Coordinates of C-alpha atoms and ligand atoms in Angstrom, one line a residue:
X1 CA -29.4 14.5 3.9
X2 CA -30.2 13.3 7.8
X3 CA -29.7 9.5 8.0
X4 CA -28.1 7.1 10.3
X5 CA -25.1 5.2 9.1
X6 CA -25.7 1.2 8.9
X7 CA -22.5 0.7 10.8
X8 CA -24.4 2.2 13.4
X9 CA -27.5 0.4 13.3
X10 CA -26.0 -3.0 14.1
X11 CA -25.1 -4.1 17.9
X12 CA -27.1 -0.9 19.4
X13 CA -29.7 -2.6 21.1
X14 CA -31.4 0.8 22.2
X15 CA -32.2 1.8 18.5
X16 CA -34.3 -1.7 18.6
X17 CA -38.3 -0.4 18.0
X18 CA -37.1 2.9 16.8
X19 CA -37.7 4.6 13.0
X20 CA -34.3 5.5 11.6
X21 CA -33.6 6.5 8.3
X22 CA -30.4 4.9 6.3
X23 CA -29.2 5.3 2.7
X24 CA -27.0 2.9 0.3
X25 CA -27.5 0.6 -2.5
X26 CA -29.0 -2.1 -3.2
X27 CA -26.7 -5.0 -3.3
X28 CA -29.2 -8.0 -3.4
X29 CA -33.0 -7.9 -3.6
X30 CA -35.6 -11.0 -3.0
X31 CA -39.4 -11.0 -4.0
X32 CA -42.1 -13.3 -2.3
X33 CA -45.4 -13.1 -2.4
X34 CA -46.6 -10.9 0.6
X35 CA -43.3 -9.4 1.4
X36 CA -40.0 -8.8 -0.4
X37 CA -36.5 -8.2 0.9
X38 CA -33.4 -6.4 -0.1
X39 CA -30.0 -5.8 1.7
X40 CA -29.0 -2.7 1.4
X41 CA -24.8 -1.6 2.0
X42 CA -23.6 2.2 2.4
X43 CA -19.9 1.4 2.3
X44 CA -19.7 2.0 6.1
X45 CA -19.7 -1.4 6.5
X46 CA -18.5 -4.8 5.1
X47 CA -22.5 -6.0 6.5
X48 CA -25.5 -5.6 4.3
X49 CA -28.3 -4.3 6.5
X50 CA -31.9 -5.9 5.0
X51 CA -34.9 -4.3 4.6
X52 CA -38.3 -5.7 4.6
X53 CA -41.5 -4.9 2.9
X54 CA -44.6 -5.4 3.7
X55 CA -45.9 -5.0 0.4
X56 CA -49.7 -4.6 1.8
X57 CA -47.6 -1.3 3.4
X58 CA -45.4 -0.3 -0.1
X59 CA -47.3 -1.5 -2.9
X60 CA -45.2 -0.5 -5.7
X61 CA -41.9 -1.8 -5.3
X62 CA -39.8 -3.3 -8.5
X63 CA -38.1 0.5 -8.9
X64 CA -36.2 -0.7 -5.5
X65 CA -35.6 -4.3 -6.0
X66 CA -32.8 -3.5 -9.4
X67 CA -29.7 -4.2 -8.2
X68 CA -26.7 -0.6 -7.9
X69 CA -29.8 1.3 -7.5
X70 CA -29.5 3.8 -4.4
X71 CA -32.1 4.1 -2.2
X72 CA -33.4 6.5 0.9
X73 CA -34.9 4.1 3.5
X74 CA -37.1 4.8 6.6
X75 CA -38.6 2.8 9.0
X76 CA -38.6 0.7 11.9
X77 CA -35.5 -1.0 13.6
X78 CA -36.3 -4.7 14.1
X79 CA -34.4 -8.0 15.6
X80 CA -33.7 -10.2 12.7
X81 CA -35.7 -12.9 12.0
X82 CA -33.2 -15.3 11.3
X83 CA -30.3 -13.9 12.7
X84 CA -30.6 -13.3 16.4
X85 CA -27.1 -10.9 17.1
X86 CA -28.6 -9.0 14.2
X87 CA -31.2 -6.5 13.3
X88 CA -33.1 -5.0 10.5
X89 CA -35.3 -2.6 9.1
X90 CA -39.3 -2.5 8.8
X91 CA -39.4 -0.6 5.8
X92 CA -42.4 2.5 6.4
X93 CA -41.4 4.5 3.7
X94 CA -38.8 4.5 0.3
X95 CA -37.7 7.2 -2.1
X96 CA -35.2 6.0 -4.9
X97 CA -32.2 8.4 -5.0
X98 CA -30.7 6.7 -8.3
X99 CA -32.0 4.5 -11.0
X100 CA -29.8 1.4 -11.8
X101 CA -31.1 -0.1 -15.3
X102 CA -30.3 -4.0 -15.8
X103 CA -26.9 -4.0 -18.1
X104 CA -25.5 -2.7 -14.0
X105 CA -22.3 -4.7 -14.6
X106 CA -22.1 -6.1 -10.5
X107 CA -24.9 -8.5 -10.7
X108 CA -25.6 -11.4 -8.2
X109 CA -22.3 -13.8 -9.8
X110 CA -18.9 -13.9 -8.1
X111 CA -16.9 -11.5 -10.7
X112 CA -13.2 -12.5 -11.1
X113 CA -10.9 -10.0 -10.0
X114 CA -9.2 -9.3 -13.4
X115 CA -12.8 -8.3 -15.0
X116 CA -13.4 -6.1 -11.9
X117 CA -10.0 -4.5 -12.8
X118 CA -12.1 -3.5 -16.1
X119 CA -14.6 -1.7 -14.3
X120 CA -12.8 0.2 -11.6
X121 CA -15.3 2.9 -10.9
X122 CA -17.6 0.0 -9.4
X123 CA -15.0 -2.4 -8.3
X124 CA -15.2 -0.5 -5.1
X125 CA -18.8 -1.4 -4.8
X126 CA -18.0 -4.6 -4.4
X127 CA -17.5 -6.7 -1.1
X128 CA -13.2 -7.0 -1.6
X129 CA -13.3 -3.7 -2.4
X130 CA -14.9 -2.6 0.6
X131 CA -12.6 -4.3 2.9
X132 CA -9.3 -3.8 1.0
X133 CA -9.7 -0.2 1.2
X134 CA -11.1 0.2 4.8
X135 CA -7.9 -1.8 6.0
X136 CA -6.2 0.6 3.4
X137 CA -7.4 3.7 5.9
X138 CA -7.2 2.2 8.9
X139 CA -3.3 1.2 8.3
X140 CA -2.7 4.7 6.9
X141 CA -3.9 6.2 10.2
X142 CA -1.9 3.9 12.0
X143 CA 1.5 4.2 10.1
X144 CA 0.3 8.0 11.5
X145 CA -0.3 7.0 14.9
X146 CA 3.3 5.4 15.2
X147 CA 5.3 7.7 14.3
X148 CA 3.1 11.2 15.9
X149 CA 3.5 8.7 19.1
X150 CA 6.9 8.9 18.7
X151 CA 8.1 12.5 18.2
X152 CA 8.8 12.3 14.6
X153 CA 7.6 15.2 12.2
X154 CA 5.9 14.5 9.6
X155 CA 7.3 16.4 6.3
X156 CA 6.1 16.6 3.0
X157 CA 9.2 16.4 0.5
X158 CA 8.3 17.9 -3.2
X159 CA 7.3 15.5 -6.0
X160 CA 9.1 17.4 -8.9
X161 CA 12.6 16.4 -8.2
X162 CA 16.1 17.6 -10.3
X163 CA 17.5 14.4 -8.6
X164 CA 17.5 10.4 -9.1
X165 CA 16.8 9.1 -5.7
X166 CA 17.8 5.3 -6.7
X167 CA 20.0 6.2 -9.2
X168 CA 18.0 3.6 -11.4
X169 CA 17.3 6.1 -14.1
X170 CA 13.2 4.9 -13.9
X171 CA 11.8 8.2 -13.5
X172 CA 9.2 10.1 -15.3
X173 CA 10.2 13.2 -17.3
X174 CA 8.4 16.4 -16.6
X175 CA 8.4 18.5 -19.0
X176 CA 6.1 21.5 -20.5
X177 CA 7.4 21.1 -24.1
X178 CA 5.7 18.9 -26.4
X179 CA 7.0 17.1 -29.2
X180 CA 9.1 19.5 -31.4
X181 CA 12.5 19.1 -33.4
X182 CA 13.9 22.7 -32.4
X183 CA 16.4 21.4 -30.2
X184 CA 19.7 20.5 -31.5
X185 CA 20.7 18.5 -28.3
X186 CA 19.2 17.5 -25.5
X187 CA 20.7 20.2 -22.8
X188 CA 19.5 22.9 -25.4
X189 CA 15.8 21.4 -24.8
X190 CA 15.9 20.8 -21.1
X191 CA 16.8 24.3 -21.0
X192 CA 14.0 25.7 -22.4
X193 CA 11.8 23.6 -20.7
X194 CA 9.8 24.9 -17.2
X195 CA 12.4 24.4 -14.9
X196 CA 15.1 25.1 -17.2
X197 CA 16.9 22.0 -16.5
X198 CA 15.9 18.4 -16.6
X199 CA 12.9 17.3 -13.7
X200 CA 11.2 14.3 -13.1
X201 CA 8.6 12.5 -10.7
X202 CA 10.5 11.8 -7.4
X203 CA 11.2 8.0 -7.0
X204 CA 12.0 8.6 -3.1
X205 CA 11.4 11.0 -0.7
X206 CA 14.2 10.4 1.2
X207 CA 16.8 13.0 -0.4
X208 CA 15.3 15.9 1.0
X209 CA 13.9 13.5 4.3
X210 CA 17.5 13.3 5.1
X211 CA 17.9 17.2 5.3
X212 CA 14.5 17.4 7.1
X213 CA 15.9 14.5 9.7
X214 CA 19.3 16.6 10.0
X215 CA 17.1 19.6 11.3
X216 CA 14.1 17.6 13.4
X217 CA 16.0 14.5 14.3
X218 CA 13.2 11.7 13.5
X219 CA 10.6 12.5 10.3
X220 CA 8.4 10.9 8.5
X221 CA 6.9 11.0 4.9
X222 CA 3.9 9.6 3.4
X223 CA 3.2 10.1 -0.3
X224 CA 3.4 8.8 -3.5
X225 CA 6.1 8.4 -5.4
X226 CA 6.3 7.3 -9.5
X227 CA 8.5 4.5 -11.0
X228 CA 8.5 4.5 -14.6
X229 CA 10.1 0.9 -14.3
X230 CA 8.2 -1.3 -17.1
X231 CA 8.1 -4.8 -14.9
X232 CA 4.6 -6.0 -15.3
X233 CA 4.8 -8.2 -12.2
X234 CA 1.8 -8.2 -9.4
X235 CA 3.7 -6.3 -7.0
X236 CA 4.8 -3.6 -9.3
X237 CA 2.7 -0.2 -9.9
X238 CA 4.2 2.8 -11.4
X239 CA 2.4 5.4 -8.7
X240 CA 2.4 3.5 -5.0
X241 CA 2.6 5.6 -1.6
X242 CA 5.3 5.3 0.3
X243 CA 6.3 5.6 3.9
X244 CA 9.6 6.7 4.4
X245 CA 11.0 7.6 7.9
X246 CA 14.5 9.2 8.2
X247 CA 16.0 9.1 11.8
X248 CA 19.3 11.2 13.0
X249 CA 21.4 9.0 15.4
X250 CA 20.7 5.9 14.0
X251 CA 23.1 2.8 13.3
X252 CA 21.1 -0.1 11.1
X253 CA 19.9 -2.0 14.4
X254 CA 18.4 1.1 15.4
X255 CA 16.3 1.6 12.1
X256 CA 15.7 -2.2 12.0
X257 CA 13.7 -2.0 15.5
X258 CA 12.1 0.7 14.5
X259 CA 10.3 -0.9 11.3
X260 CA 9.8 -3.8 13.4
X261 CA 7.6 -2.3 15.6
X262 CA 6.0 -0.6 13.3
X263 CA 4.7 -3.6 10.9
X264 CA 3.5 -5.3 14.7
X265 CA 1.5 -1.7 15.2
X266 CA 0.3 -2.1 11.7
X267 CA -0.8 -5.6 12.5
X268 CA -2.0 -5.1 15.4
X269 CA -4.4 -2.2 15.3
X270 CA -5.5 -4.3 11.8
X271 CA -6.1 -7.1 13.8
X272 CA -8.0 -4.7 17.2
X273 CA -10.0 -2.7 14.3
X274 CA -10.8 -4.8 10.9
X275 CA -11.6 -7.8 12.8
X276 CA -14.8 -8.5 10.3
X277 CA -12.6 -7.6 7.1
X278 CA -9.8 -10.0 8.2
X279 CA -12.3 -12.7 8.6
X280 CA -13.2 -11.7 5.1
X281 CA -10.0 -12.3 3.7
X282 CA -9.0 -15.5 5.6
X283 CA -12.3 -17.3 4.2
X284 CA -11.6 -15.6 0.4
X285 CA -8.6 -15.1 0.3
X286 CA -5.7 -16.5 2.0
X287 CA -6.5 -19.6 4.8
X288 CA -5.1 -19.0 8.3
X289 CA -4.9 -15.1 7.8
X290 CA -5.7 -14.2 11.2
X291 CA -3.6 -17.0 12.8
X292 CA -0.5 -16.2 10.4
X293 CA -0.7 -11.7 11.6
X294 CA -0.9 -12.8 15.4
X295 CA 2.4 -14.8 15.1
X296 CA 3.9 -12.2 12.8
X297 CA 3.1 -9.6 16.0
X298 CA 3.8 -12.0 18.7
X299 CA 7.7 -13.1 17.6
X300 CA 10.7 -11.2 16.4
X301 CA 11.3 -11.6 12.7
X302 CA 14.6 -13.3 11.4
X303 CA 17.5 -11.2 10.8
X304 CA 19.9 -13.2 8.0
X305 CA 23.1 -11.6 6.0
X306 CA 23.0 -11.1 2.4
X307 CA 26.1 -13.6 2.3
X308 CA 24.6 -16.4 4.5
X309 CA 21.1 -16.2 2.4
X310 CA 23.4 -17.1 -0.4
X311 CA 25.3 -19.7 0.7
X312 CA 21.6 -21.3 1.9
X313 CA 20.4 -20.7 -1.3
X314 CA 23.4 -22.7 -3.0
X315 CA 23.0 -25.4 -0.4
X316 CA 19.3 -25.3 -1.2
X317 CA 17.4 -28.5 -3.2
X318 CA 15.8 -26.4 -5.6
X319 CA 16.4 -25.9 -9.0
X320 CA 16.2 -21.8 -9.4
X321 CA 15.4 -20.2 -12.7
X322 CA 18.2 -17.6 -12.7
X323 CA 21.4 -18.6 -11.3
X324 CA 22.8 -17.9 -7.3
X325 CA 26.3 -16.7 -6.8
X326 CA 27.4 -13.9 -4.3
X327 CA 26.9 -10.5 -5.7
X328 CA 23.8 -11.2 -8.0
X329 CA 20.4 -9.2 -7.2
X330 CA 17.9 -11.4 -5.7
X331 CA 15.5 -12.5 -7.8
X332 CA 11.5 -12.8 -6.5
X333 CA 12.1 -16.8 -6.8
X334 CA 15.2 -16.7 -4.2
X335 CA 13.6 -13.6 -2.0
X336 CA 10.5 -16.2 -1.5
X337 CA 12.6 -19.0 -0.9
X338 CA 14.4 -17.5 1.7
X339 CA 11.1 -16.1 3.5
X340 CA 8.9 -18.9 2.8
X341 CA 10.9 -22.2 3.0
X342 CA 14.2 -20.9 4.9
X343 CA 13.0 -18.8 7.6
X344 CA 9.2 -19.1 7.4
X345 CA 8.3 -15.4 8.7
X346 CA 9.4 -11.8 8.0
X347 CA 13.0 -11.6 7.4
X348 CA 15.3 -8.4 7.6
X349 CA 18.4 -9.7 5.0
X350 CA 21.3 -7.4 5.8
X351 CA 24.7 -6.6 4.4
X352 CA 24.1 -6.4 0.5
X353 CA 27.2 -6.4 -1.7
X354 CA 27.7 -2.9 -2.7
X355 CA 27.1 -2.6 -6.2
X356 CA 23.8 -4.4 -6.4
X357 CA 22.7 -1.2 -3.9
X358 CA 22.0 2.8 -4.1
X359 CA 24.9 5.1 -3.9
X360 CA 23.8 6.6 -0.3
X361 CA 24.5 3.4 1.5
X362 CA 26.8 3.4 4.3
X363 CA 30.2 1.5 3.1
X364 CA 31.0 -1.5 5.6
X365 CA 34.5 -1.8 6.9
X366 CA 34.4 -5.0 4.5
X367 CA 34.9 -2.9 1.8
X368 CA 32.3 -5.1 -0.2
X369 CA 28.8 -4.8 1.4
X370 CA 26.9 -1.7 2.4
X371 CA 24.9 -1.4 6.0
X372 CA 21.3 -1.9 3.9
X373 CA 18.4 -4.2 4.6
X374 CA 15.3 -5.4 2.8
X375 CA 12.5 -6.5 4.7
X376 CA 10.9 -10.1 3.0
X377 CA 8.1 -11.5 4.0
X378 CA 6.5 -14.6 3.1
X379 CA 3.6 -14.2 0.1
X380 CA 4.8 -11.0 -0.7
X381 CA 8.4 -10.5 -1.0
X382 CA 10.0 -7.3 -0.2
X383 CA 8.1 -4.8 1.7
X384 CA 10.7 -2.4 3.2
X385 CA 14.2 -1.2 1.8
X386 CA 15.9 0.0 4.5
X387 CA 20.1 1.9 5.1
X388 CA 22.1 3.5 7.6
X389 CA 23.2 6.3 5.3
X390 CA 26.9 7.0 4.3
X391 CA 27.5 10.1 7.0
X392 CA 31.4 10.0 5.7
X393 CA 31.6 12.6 2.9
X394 CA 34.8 11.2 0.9
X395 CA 32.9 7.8 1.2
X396 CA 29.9 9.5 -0.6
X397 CA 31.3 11.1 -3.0
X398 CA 33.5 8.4 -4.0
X399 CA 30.4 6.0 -4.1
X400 CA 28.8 8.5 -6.8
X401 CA 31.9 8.9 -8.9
X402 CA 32.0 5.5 -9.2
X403 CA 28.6 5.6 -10.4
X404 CA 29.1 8.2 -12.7
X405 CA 26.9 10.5 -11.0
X406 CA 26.4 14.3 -11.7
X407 CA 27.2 15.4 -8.4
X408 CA 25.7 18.9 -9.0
X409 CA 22.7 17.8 -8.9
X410 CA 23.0 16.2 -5.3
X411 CA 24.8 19.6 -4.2
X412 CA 22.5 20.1 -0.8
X413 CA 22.5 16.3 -0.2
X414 CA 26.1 16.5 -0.2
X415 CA 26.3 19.6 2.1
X416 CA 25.0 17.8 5.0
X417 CA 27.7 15.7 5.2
X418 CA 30.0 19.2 5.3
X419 CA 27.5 20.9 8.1
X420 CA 27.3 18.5 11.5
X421 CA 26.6 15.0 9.9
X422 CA 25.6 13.0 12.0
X423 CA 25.1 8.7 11.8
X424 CA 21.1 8.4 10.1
X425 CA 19.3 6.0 8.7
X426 CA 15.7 5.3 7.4
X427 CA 13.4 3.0 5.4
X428 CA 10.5 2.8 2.4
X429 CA 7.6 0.9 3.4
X430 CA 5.2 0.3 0.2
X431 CA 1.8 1.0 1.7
X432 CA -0.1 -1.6 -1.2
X433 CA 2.5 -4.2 -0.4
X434 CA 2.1 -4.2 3.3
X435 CA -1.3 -4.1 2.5
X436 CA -1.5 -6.8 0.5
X437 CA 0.4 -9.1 3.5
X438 CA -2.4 -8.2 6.1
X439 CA -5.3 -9.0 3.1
X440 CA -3.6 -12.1 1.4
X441 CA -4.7 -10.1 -1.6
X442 CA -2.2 -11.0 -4.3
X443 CA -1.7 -8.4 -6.8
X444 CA -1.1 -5.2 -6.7
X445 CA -3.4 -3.8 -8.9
X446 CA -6.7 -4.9 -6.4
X447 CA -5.5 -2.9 -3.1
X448 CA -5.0 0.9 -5.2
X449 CA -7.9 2.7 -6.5
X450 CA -6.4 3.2 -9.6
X451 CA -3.8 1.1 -10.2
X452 CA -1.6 2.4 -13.0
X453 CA 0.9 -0.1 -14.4
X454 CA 2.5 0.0 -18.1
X455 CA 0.5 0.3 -20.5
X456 CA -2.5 1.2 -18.7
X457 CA -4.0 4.3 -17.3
X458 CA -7.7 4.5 -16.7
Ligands
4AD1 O1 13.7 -0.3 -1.9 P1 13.2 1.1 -2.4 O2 13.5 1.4 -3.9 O3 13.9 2.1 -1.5 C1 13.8 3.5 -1.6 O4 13.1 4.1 -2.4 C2 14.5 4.2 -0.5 N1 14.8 5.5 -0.9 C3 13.7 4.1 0.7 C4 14.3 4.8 1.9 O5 15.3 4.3 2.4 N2 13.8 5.9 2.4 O6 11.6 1.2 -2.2 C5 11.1 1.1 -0.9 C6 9.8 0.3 -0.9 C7 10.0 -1.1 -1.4 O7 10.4 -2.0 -0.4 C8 8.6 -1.5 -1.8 O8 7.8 -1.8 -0.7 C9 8.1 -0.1 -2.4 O9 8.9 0.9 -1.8 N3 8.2 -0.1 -3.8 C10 7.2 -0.3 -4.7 N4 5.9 -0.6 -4.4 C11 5.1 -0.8 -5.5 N5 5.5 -0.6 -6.8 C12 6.8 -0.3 -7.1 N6 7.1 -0.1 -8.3 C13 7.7 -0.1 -6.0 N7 9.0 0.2 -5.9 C14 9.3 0.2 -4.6

C-alpha cells in the first residue's frame, strides 16, 4: 500500500503544498459545522498528524470520525493553523480500511494503567505504549551498537538447559509427558521424557557464555530467559530479556567499567534519539526525567562494599521492615535506601558474603565474600548482577559440593577450568528494568508486550 509515514511528514518543509497519502487510526475526531477534524497516529510516531475536512469537499464523513477506526488518507500537506512548527493534512480524498464500532475500549478518557493491562492487544495503541516500546527498540539496538563496537560476538546460548544457572531451583520444567502415574520415581519419569533426563527453561545464559567467552574472548547474549520464581512484585516477570556479556581477562573492575559505560551509551543514545518520548515521560511520568539521565551519564556511579552498605544501614535512622545484620540478602527496602537516600545515584555494591551468592563466584582471599556486584539504582533497584568468575577449579568445585550440587550436570562448565582457564567475568542486564529507569515507568508489567507474571498468561 504506497503511503508516506507521518514521522515523515512533520519538519519537511519541501512536502509543504504537496498531496501525500498516510495511513493510521483515528485517535481523536472533532465535528464543526463546515469542517471537521481528526488526528490521525500510525505508530511511527508519538505525534498525531490532523486531518481536515472540508466537508463541502467530503460530504459523508461519520464512518471516519469513530474513534480505533483505520483510515487511508490523501490530500494536501498544509502549515498548521494553530501550530506554526507544525503541519497538516487537507484532506482530498478518504477510504476506511477498518471499521471501529463504539464499545472500542480506548476512548477519549485517560485509562489507568492496570485496566490497560486488561486489554493488552490495544494497550499498545495507546500514547505510553507507543513511547515505552519505541525506547524499548531504540535501547535494544543500542545495547547492539556497544558491544558490535567493541569486538564482542554476539552468541546465541540454547533455551532448553540440563543445568540451573543460579542454583535457585526457579526454573520451568520441560517436559513432553503429561500427567500420568506410570512412573514409580521421579528418575524413572525424567527418563522417559524427550531429553531423557530432567530439562528446563534456562534462567541465565551465561553457563554456556562462559565457554563461548573462553573461545572469542568478549561475547555477548541477548535473549530471554524464564524464572518460575512466584514474587508478584513490580519488578518481577517470569519471561524478561536479558543482556548478558561474558569477557575473558577480566578482574571485577574490569567488568564494572564495562557496564558502566554501557548504561551511559544506553542513556545517551535515549537521550540523542527519544528526545519527544522522554519529554513524554518526564511530564507523565516521573518529574525531572531528563535532568536525572543527563547526570546519570555525566558522573561516575558510586562504588560501595556489601560490608560498608551494612554498617550504613545499621547506622541508618530508619526503622526497616526486615532486620539488617551482615550476611542477610538485601531486601528491596535496604537496596532503595542505599541508592536513594545513601548515595543518591547508581551504585555498584561489591563484595557480597558468599552464601547469599551463586556458586560460580570468584572466592575472595577473605574467605567470606565473593568478587560479585549488583548494580542499584535509585527508583528501580537492582538492574545488573554482575562476577568475576571462579577461574580456580578446586575453588569451584568445592563451592558446588558445598551446595550440594550434581556436578555432572555442570561437566563442560567444569572442563574449562581444566583446559586454559583464564580470569573472566560478565554481567545480566534486565532489558525491562533498565527500561523502566530511562521511562520512570514503574512496573514491570507496562514496558513488556506481554508481561507474564504468576498466575497470569494472556
Ligand atoms: O542477578 P541475576 O540473577 O544474574 C544472573 O542471572 C547472572 N547469571 C548474570 C550474569 O552474570 N551473566 O539476573 C541478572 C539481571 C538482574 O539484575 C535483573 O535486572 C534481571 O536480570 N532479572 C529479572 N528481570 C525481571 N524479572 C525477573 N524475574 C528477573 N530476574 C532477574
Amino acid at each position: 500500500m504506497k503511503h508516506t509515514d507521518i514521522i515523515d511528514i512533520f519538519g519537511k518543509e519541501e512536502l509543504i503544498g504537496t498531496r501525500v497519502t498516510v495511513c493510521g487510526w483515528v485517535r481523536t475526531s472533532r465535528d464543526s459545522k463546515n469542517m471537521a477534524f481528526i488526528e490521525l497516529n500510525d505508530g511511527t510516531t508519538l505525534k498525531h498528524l490532523q486531518i481536515v475536512i472540508d466537508k463541502s469537499v467530503l460530504t459523508d464523513i461519520s464512518d471516519y470520525m469513530k474513534l480505533g477506526t483505520s483510515l487511508k488518507v490523501s490530500g494536501t500537506v498544509v502549515k498548521s493553523a494553530v501550530a506554526a512548527d507544525s503541519v497538516e493534512i487537507n484532506a482530498e480524498e478518504i477510504e476506511v480500511l477498518g471499521e471501529c464500532p463504539a464499545d472500542y475500549p480506548l476512548q477519549k478518557k485517560r485509562h489507568t494503567l492496570e485496566y490497560l493491562r486488561t486489554i493488552p492487544h490495544l494497550r499498545v495503541r495507546t500514547n505510553t505504549f507507543n513511547a515505552v516500546f519505541r525506547v524499548r527498540s531504540v535501547v535494544s539496538a543500542a545495547i547492539h551498537e556497544f558491544f558490535q563496537n567493541r569486538h564482542f560476538v554476539y552468541v546465541h546460548t540454547p533455551l532448553i538447559t540440563a543445568s540451573d544457572c543460579e542454583g535457585a531451583g526457579e526454573m520451568f520444567k520441560v517436559t513432553t509427558i503429561g500427567f500420568s502415574n506410570n512412573y514409580k520415581t521421579e528418575e524413572e519419569y525424567n527418563a522417559d521424557d524427550f531429553f531423557g533426563r530432567r530439562a528446563a527453561l534456562s534462567v541465565s545464559g551465561q553457563l554456556e557464555g562462559e565457554v563461548a567467552a573462553m573461545a572469542f574472548g568478549k561475547i555477548y547474549t541477548f535473549g530471554p530467559s524464564f524464572r518460575a520464581e512466584k514474587s508478584n512484585t513490580p519488578r518481577h516477570v517470569a519471561e524478561f530479556w536479558h543482556v548478558e556479556p561474558e569477557v575473558a581477562f577480566a578482574e571485577l573492575p574490569d567488568i564494572i567499567e564495562i557496564a558502566e559505560d554501557m548504561i551511559k551509551y544506553i542513556i545517551n543514545t535515549v537521550l540523542e534519539k527519544c528526545s519527544e518520548e522522554l519529554k513524554f515521560f518526564d511530564a507523565h511520568f516521573e518529574k525531572g526525567l531528563i535532568e536525572k539521565l543527563k547526570n546519570v551519564a555525566e558522573n561516575d556511579f558510586a562504588v560501595m562494599t556489601y560490608t560498608e552498605a551494612i554498617d550504613r544501614l545499621l547506622k541508618a535512622d530508619v526503622k526497616f521492615q526486615y532486620p539488617v545484620e551482615w550476611g542477610c540478602d538485601l531486601m528491596t527496602e535496604h537496596e532503595k535506601y542505599i541508592s536513594e537516600v545513601i548515595c543518591k545515584k547508581p551504585v555498584f555494591l561489591t563484595d557480597y558474603p558468599k552464601e547469599i551468592k551463586s556458586f560460580y563466584m570468584k572466592q575472595n582471599p577473605d574467605g567470606k565474600t565473593v568478587a560479585a556486584t549488583d548494580l542499584l539504582v535509585p527508583g528501580v533497584g537492582e538492574i545488573i548482577g554482575c562476577s568475576e568468575r571462579e577461574a580456580d577449579l578446586d575453588k569451584l568445585l568445592s563451592a558446588m559440593k558445598s551446595r550440594n550440587m550434581t556436578l555432572e550436570d555442570y561437566e563442560h562448565y567444569i572442563a574449562l577450568r581444566r583446559f586454559g582457564s583464564v580470569p573472566h567475568s560478565g554481567f545480566g542486564l534486565g532489558l525491562e528494568r533498565i527500561i523502566m529507569y530511562v521511562t520512570g515507568v514503574q512496573n514491570i508489567r507496562d514496558v513488556i508486550l506481554y508481561p507474564r507474571t504468576v498466575g497470569n498468561i494472556y
